[in-house]
Coordinates of N, CA and C in Angstrom, one line a residue:
M10 N 61.8 87.6 55.7 CA 61.1 88.9 56.1 C 60.7 88.7 57.6
E11 N 61.0 89.7 58.4 CA 60.6 89.6 59.8 C 59.1 89.7 60.0
N12 N 58.5 89.0 60.9 CA 57.1 89.0 61.2 C 56.5 90.3 61.3
R13 N 57.2 91.3 62.0 CA 56.6 92.6 62.3 C 56.4 93.4 61.1
Y14 N 57.0 93.0 60.0 CA 56.8 93.7 58.7 C 55.9 93.0 57.8
L15 N 55.3 91.9 58.3 CA 54.4 91.1 57.4 C 53.0 91.7 57.6
F16 N 52.3 91.7 56.4 CA 50.9 92.2 56.4 C 50.1 91.1 55.7
R17 N 48.8 91.2 55.8 CA 47.9 90.4 55.0 C 46.7 91.2 54.6
G18 N 46.1 90.8 53.5 CA 44.9 91.4 52.9 C 44.1 90.4 52.1
K19 N 42.8 90.6 52.0 CA 42.0 89.7 51.2 C 41.9 90.1 49.7
R20 N 42.3 89.2 48.9 CA 42.3 89.5 47.4 C 40.8 89.8 47.0
I21 N 40.8 90.7 46.1 CA 39.5 91.2 45.5 C 39.0 90.1 44.5
D22 N 39.8 89.4 43.8 CA 39.3 88.5 42.8 C 38.9 87.1 43.4
N23 N 39.4 86.7 44.5 CA 38.9 85.4 45.0 C 38.6 85.3 46.5
N24 N 38.8 86.5 47.2 CA 38.6 86.6 48.6 C 39.5 85.7 49.5
E25 N 40.6 85.4 48.9 CA 41.6 84.6 49.7 C 42.6 85.6 50.3
W26 N 43.3 85.2 51.4 CA 44.2 86.0 52.1 C 45.6 85.9 51.3
E27 N 46.3 87.0 51.2 CA 47.7 87.1 50.7 C 48.5 87.7 51.8
Y28 N 49.7 87.2 52.0 CA 50.6 87.6 53.1 C 51.9 88.2 52.4
G29 N 52.2 89.5 52.8 CA 53.4 90.1 52.2 C 53.5 91.6 52.7
L30 N 54.0 92.4 51.8 CA 54.1 93.8 52.1 C 53.0 94.6 51.3
P31 N 52.5 95.7 51.9 CA 51.5 96.5 51.1 C 52.2 97.3 50.1
S32 N 51.5 97.5 49.0 CA 52.0 98.3 47.9 C 51.1 99.5 47.7
Y33 N 51.6 100.7 47.5 CA 50.8 101.9 47.5 C 50.7 102.5 46.1
D34 N 49.5 103.1 45.9 CA 49.3 103.8 44.6 C 49.9 105.2 44.7
E35 N 49.7 106.0 43.6 CA 50.3 107.4 43.6 C 49.7 108.3 44.6
D36 N 48.5 108.0 45.1 CA 47.9 108.8 46.2 C 48.2 108.4 47.6
G37 N 49.1 107.3 47.7 CA 49.5 106.8 49.0 C 48.5 105.8 49.6
E38 N 47.6 105.4 48.8 CA 46.6 104.4 49.3 C 47.1 103.0 49.0
I39 N 46.8 102.1 50.0 CA 47.3 100.7 49.7 C 46.3 100.1 48.7
E40 N 46.9 99.4 47.7 CA 46.1 98.8 46.7 C 46.4 97.3 46.4
E41 N 47.6 97.0 46.8 CA 48.0 95.6 46.5 C 48.9 95.1 47.7
I42 N 49.0 93.8 47.7 CA 49.9 93.1 48.6 C 51.0 92.5 47.7
E43 N 52.3 92.8 48.0 CA 53.4 92.3 47.3 C 53.9 91.1 48.0
V44 N 53.9 90.0 47.2 CA 54.3 88.7 47.8 C 55.6 88.2 47.1
W45 N 56.6 87.9 48.0 CA 57.9 87.5 47.5 C 58.0 86.0 47.7
S46 N 58.5 85.4 46.6 CA 58.9 84.0 46.7 C 60.4 83.9 46.3
E47 N 60.9 82.7 46.3 CA 62.4 82.6 46.0 C 62.7 83.1 44.5
D48 N 61.7 82.9 43.7 CA 62.0 83.2 42.2 C 61.3 84.4 41.7
D49 N 60.3 84.9 42.4 CA 59.5 85.9 41.8 C 58.8 86.9 42.8
I50 N 58.3 88.0 42.3 CA 57.5 88.8 43.1 C 56.1 89.0 42.4
N51 N 55.0 88.8 43.2 CA 53.7 88.9 42.7 C 52.9 90.0 43.4
F52 N 52.1 90.6 42.7 CA 51.3 91.7 43.2 C 49.8 91.3 43.1
Y53 N 49.1 91.3 44.2 CA 47.6 91.0 44.2 C 46.8 92.1 44.7
S54 N 45.7 92.5 43.9 CA 44.8 93.5 44.4 C 44.1 93.0 45.6
V55 N 44.0 93.8 46.6 CA 43.3 93.4 47.9 C 42.4 94.6 48.2
D56 N 41.4 94.1 49.1 CA 40.5 95.1 49.7 C 41.2 95.9 50.7
P57 N 41.4 97.2 50.6 CA 42.3 97.9 51.6 C 41.7 97.9 53.0
S58 N 40.4 97.7 53.1 CA 39.9 97.7 54.5 C 40.3 96.4 55.2
T59 N 40.8 95.4 54.5 CA 41.2 94.1 55.2 C 42.7 94.1 55.5
I60 N 43.4 95.1 55.1 CA 44.9 95.1 55.4 C 45.1 95.0 56.9
C61 N 45.9 94.0 57.3 CA 46.2 93.9 58.8 C 47.7 93.6 59.0
Q62 N 48.3 94.3 59.9 CA 49.7 94.1 60.2 C 49.9 92.9 61.2
C63 N 51.0 92.2 61.0 CA 51.3 91.2 62.0 C 51.9 91.8 63.3
T64 N 51.6 91.3 64.4 CA 52.1 91.9 65.6 C 53.5 91.4 65.9
G65 N 53.9 90.4 65.3 CA 55.2 89.8 65.5 C 55.1 88.8 66.7
L66 N 53.9 88.6 67.2 CA 53.7 87.7 68.4 C 53.0 86.4 67.9
K67 N 53.1 85.4 68.7 CA 52.4 84.1 68.4 C 51.5 83.7 69.6
D68 N 50.4 83.0 69.3 CA 49.6 82.5 70.4 C 50.2 81.2 70.9
D69 N 49.6 80.6 71.9 CA 50.2 79.3 72.5 C 50.3 78.2 71.6
D70 N 49.6 78.2 70.4 CA 49.7 77.2 69.5 C 50.7 77.5 68.4
G71 N 51.4 78.7 68.5 CA 52.4 79.0 67.5 C 51.9 79.8 66.3
T72 N 50.6 80.1 66.4 CA 50.0 80.9 65.2 C 50.3 82.4 65.4
L73 N 50.8 83.0 64.2 CA 51.1 84.4 64.3 C 49.8 85.2 64.5
I74 N 49.9 86.3 65.3 CA 48.8 87.1 65.6 C 48.8 88.4 64.8
F75 N 47.7 88.6 64.1 CA 47.6 89.9 63.3 C 46.6 90.8 63.9
E76 N 46.7 92.1 63.5 CA 45.7 93.1 63.8 C 44.3 92.5 63.4
N77 N 43.3 92.8 64.1 CA 41.9 92.4 63.8 C 41.7 90.9 64.0
D78 N 42.7 90.1 64.6 CA 42.4 88.8 64.9 C 41.6 88.7 66.2
V79 N 40.8 87.7 66.3 CA 40.0 87.5 67.6 C 40.7 86.4 68.4
L80 N 40.9 86.7 69.6 CA 41.6 85.8 70.5 C 40.7 85.3 71.6
S81 N 40.9 84.0 72.0 CA 40.3 83.4 73.2 C 41.3 83.4 74.2
L82 N 41.0 84.0 75.4 CA 42.0 84.2 76.4 C 41.4 83.5 77.7
K83 N 42.3 82.8 78.5 CA 41.9 82.1 79.6 C 42.9 82.2 80.7
D84 N 42.5 82.6 81.9 CA 43.3 82.6 83.1 C 42.8 81.6 84.1
E85 N 43.5 80.4 84.2 CA 42.9 79.4 85.0 C 42.9 79.6 86.5
I86 N 43.7 80.5 86.9 CA 43.7 80.9 88.3 C 42.5 81.7 88.7
S87 N 42.3 82.8 87.9 CA 41.2 83.7 88.3 C 39.9 83.1 87.6
K88 N 39.9 82.1 86.8 CA 38.8 81.5 86.1 C 38.2 82.5 85.2
C89 N 39.0 83.4 84.7 CA 38.5 84.4 83.7 C 38.7 83.9 82.3
E90 N 37.6 83.9 81.5 CA 37.7 83.5 80.1 C 37.0 84.6 79.3
W91 N 37.7 85.0 78.3 CA 37.1 86.1 77.5 C 37.6 86.1 76.1
K92 N 37.0 86.9 75.2 CA 37.4 87.0 73.8 C 37.7 88.5 73.6
A93 N 38.7 88.8 72.7 CA 39.1 90.1 72.4 C 39.6 90.2 71.0
V94 N 39.6 91.4 70.5 CA 40.1 91.8 69.1 C 41.5 92.5 69.3
V95 N 42.5 92.2 68.5 CA 43.8 92.8 68.6 C 43.7 94.1 67.8
K96 N 44.0 95.2 68.4 CA 44.1 96.6 67.7 C 45.4 97.3 68.1
F97 N 45.8 98.2 67.2 CA 47.0 98.9 67.5 C 46.6 100.4 67.9
G98 N 47.3 101.0 68.8 CA 47.1 102.4 69.1 C 46.6 102.5 70.5
N99 N 45.4 103.2 70.6 CA 44.9 103.5 72.0 C 43.4 103.2 72.1
P100 N 43.1 102.0 71.7 CA 41.7 101.6 71.7 C 41.0 101.5 73.1
N101 N 41.8 101.2 74.1 CA 41.3 101.1 75.4 C 41.6 102.3 76.3
S102 N 42.2 103.3 75.7 CA 42.5 104.5 76.4 C 43.5 104.2 77.6
E103 N 44.2 103.1 77.5 CA 45.1 102.8 78.6 C 46.6 103.1 78.3
Y104 N 46.9 103.1 77.0 CA 48.2 103.4 76.5 C 48.1 104.3 75.3
T105 N 49.2 104.8 74.8 CA 49.1 105.6 73.7 C 49.7 105.0 72.4
W106 N 50.2 103.8 72.6 CA 50.7 103.0 71.5 C 50.8 101.6 71.8
G107 N 51.1 100.8 70.8 CA 51.3 99.4 71.0 C 50.0 98.5 70.7
W108 N 50.1 97.3 70.8 CA 49.0 96.3 70.5 C 48.2 96.2 71.8
Q109 N 46.9 96.2 71.7 CA 46.1 96.0 72.9 C 45.0 95.1 72.5
L110 N 44.3 94.5 73.5 CA 43.2 93.6 73.4 C 42.0 94.4 73.7
V111 N 41.0 94.5 72.7 CA 39.7 95.2 72.9 C 38.7 94.1 73.2
P112 N 38.2 94.1 74.5 CA 37.3 93.0 74.9 C 36.0 92.9 74.0
I113 N 35.7 91.7 73.7 CA 34.4 91.4 73.1 C 33.4 91.0 74.3
T114 N 34.0 90.1 75.1 CA 33.2 89.6 76.2 C 33.9 90.2 77.5
E115 N 33.2 90.5 78.5 CA 33.7 91.1 79.7 C 34.5 90.3 80.6
C116 N 35.6 90.8 81.1 CA 36.5 90.1 82.0 C 37.3 91.1 82.7
D117 N 37.5 91.1 84.0 CA 38.3 92.0 84.6 C 39.8 91.5 84.6
A118 N 40.4 91.7 83.3 CA 41.7 91.2 83.1 C 42.6 92.3 82.5
N119 N 43.9 92.1 82.5 CA 44.8 93.0 81.9 C 44.6 92.9 80.4
K120 N 44.6 94.0 79.7 CA 44.3 94.1 78.3 C 45.6 94.3 77.4
D121 N 46.7 94.2 78.1 CA 48.0 94.2 77.4 C 48.3 92.9 76.8
I122 N 48.4 92.8 75.5 CA 48.6 91.5 74.8 C 49.9 90.8 75.2
L123 N 50.9 91.6 75.5 CA 52.2 90.9 76.0 C 52.0 90.2 77.3
M124 N 51.1 90.6 78.1 CA 50.8 89.9 79.3 C 50.3 88.5 79.0
W125 N 49.6 88.3 77.9 CA 49.0 87.0 77.6 C 49.8 86.2 76.7
V126 N 50.7 86.7 75.9 CA 51.5 85.9 75.0 C 53.0 85.8 75.3
E127 N 53.5 86.7 76.0 CA 55.0 86.7 76.2 C 55.3 86.1 77.6
T128 N 54.3 86.0 78.5 CA 54.6 85.4 79.8 C 54.8 83.9 79.6
E129 N 55.5 83.3 80.5 CA 55.6 81.8 80.5 C 54.9 81.2 81.6
M130 N 53.7 81.8 82.0 CA 52.9 81.3 83.0 C 51.9 80.3 82.5
G131 N 52.1 79.0 83.0 CA 51.3 77.9 82.4 C 49.8 78.0 82.6
Y132 N 49.3 78.9 83.4 CA 47.9 79.0 83.7 C 47.2 80.1 82.8
M133 N 48.0 80.7 82.0 CA 47.3 81.7 81.0 C 47.4 81.2 79.6
Y134 N 46.3 81.2 78.9 CA 46.3 80.6 77.6 C 45.7 81.6 76.6
C135 N 46.3 81.8 75.4 CA 45.8 82.6 74.4 C 45.8 81.9 73.1
E136 N 44.7 82.0 72.3 CA 44.5 81.3 71.0 C 43.8 82.1 70.0
V137 N 44.4 82.2 68.8 CA 43.7 82.9 67.7 C 42.5 82.0 67.3
I138 N 41.3 82.5 67.3 CA 40.1 81.8 67.0 C 39.4 82.2 65.7
G139 N 40.0 83.3 65.1 CA 39.4 83.8 63.9 C 39.8 85.2 63.7
N140 N 39.1 86.0 62.8 CA 39.3 87.4 62.7 C 38.0 88.1 62.3
I141 N 38.0 89.4 62.3 CA 36.8 90.2 62.2 C 36.2 90.1 60.8
F142 N 37.0 89.7 59.8 CA 36.5 89.7 58.5 C 35.9 88.3 58.1
D143 N 36.5 87.2 58.5 CA 36.0 85.9 58.2 C 35.0 85.4 59.2
N144 N 35.1 85.9 60.4 CA 34.3 85.3 61.5 C 33.6 86.5 62.3
P145 N 32.7 87.2 61.6 CA 32.0 88.4 62.3 C 31.2 87.9 63.4
E146 N 30.7 86.6 63.4 CA 29.9 86.0 64.5 C 30.7 86.1 65.8
L147 N 32.0 86.0 65.8 CA 32.8 86.1 67.0 C 32.7 87.4 67.7
L148 N 32.3 88.4 67.1 CA 32.2 89.8 67.6 C 31.0 89.9 68.5
E149 N 30.1 88.9 68.5 CA 28.9 89.0 69.3 C 29.4 88.7 70.8
G150 N 29.3 89.7 71.6 CA 29.7 89.5 73.0 C 28.7 89.7 74.0
S151 N 29.1 89.8 75.2 CA 28.2 90.0 76.4 C 28.4 91.2 77.2
H152 N 28.8 92.3 76.5 CA 29.0 93.6 77.3 C 27.8 94.0 78.1
D153 N 26.6 93.7 77.5 CA 25.4 94.2 78.2 C 24.7 93.1 78.9
G154 N 25.4 92.0 79.2 CA 24.8 90.9 80.0 C 24.0 89.9 79.2
E155 N 24.3 89.9 77.8 CA 23.6 88.9 76.9 C 23.9 87.5 77.4

């Protein structure tokens, strides 16, 4: 399965992440994650609010980046270090589609995720440090000078 079609969601019964494809009920609402293995297909009930799509991108450590992941970003030339949440659509009002970085901490930097993960510039670093569900403390930022 290609990464861009991979989703994850937190199981209702044990709060663990499952990775696979979303399964929809008769009303078109996501209710389960369908997990394929070599021998079987399993369905796990998940909290629909935790469903996140994989961006198909990886951080500098090779970790897949999902929607709602929190990234630590560093540009060693400009000395800019910041945290951001990965969102799809138009969260920064800069583009009308695609994955964007929504700042948690302020930094005058490009918010295009491709700028941070697809470039081969050795002075830019991107790392998944958590997500908004498991690590809500990472959302505490310094927008207002905290």
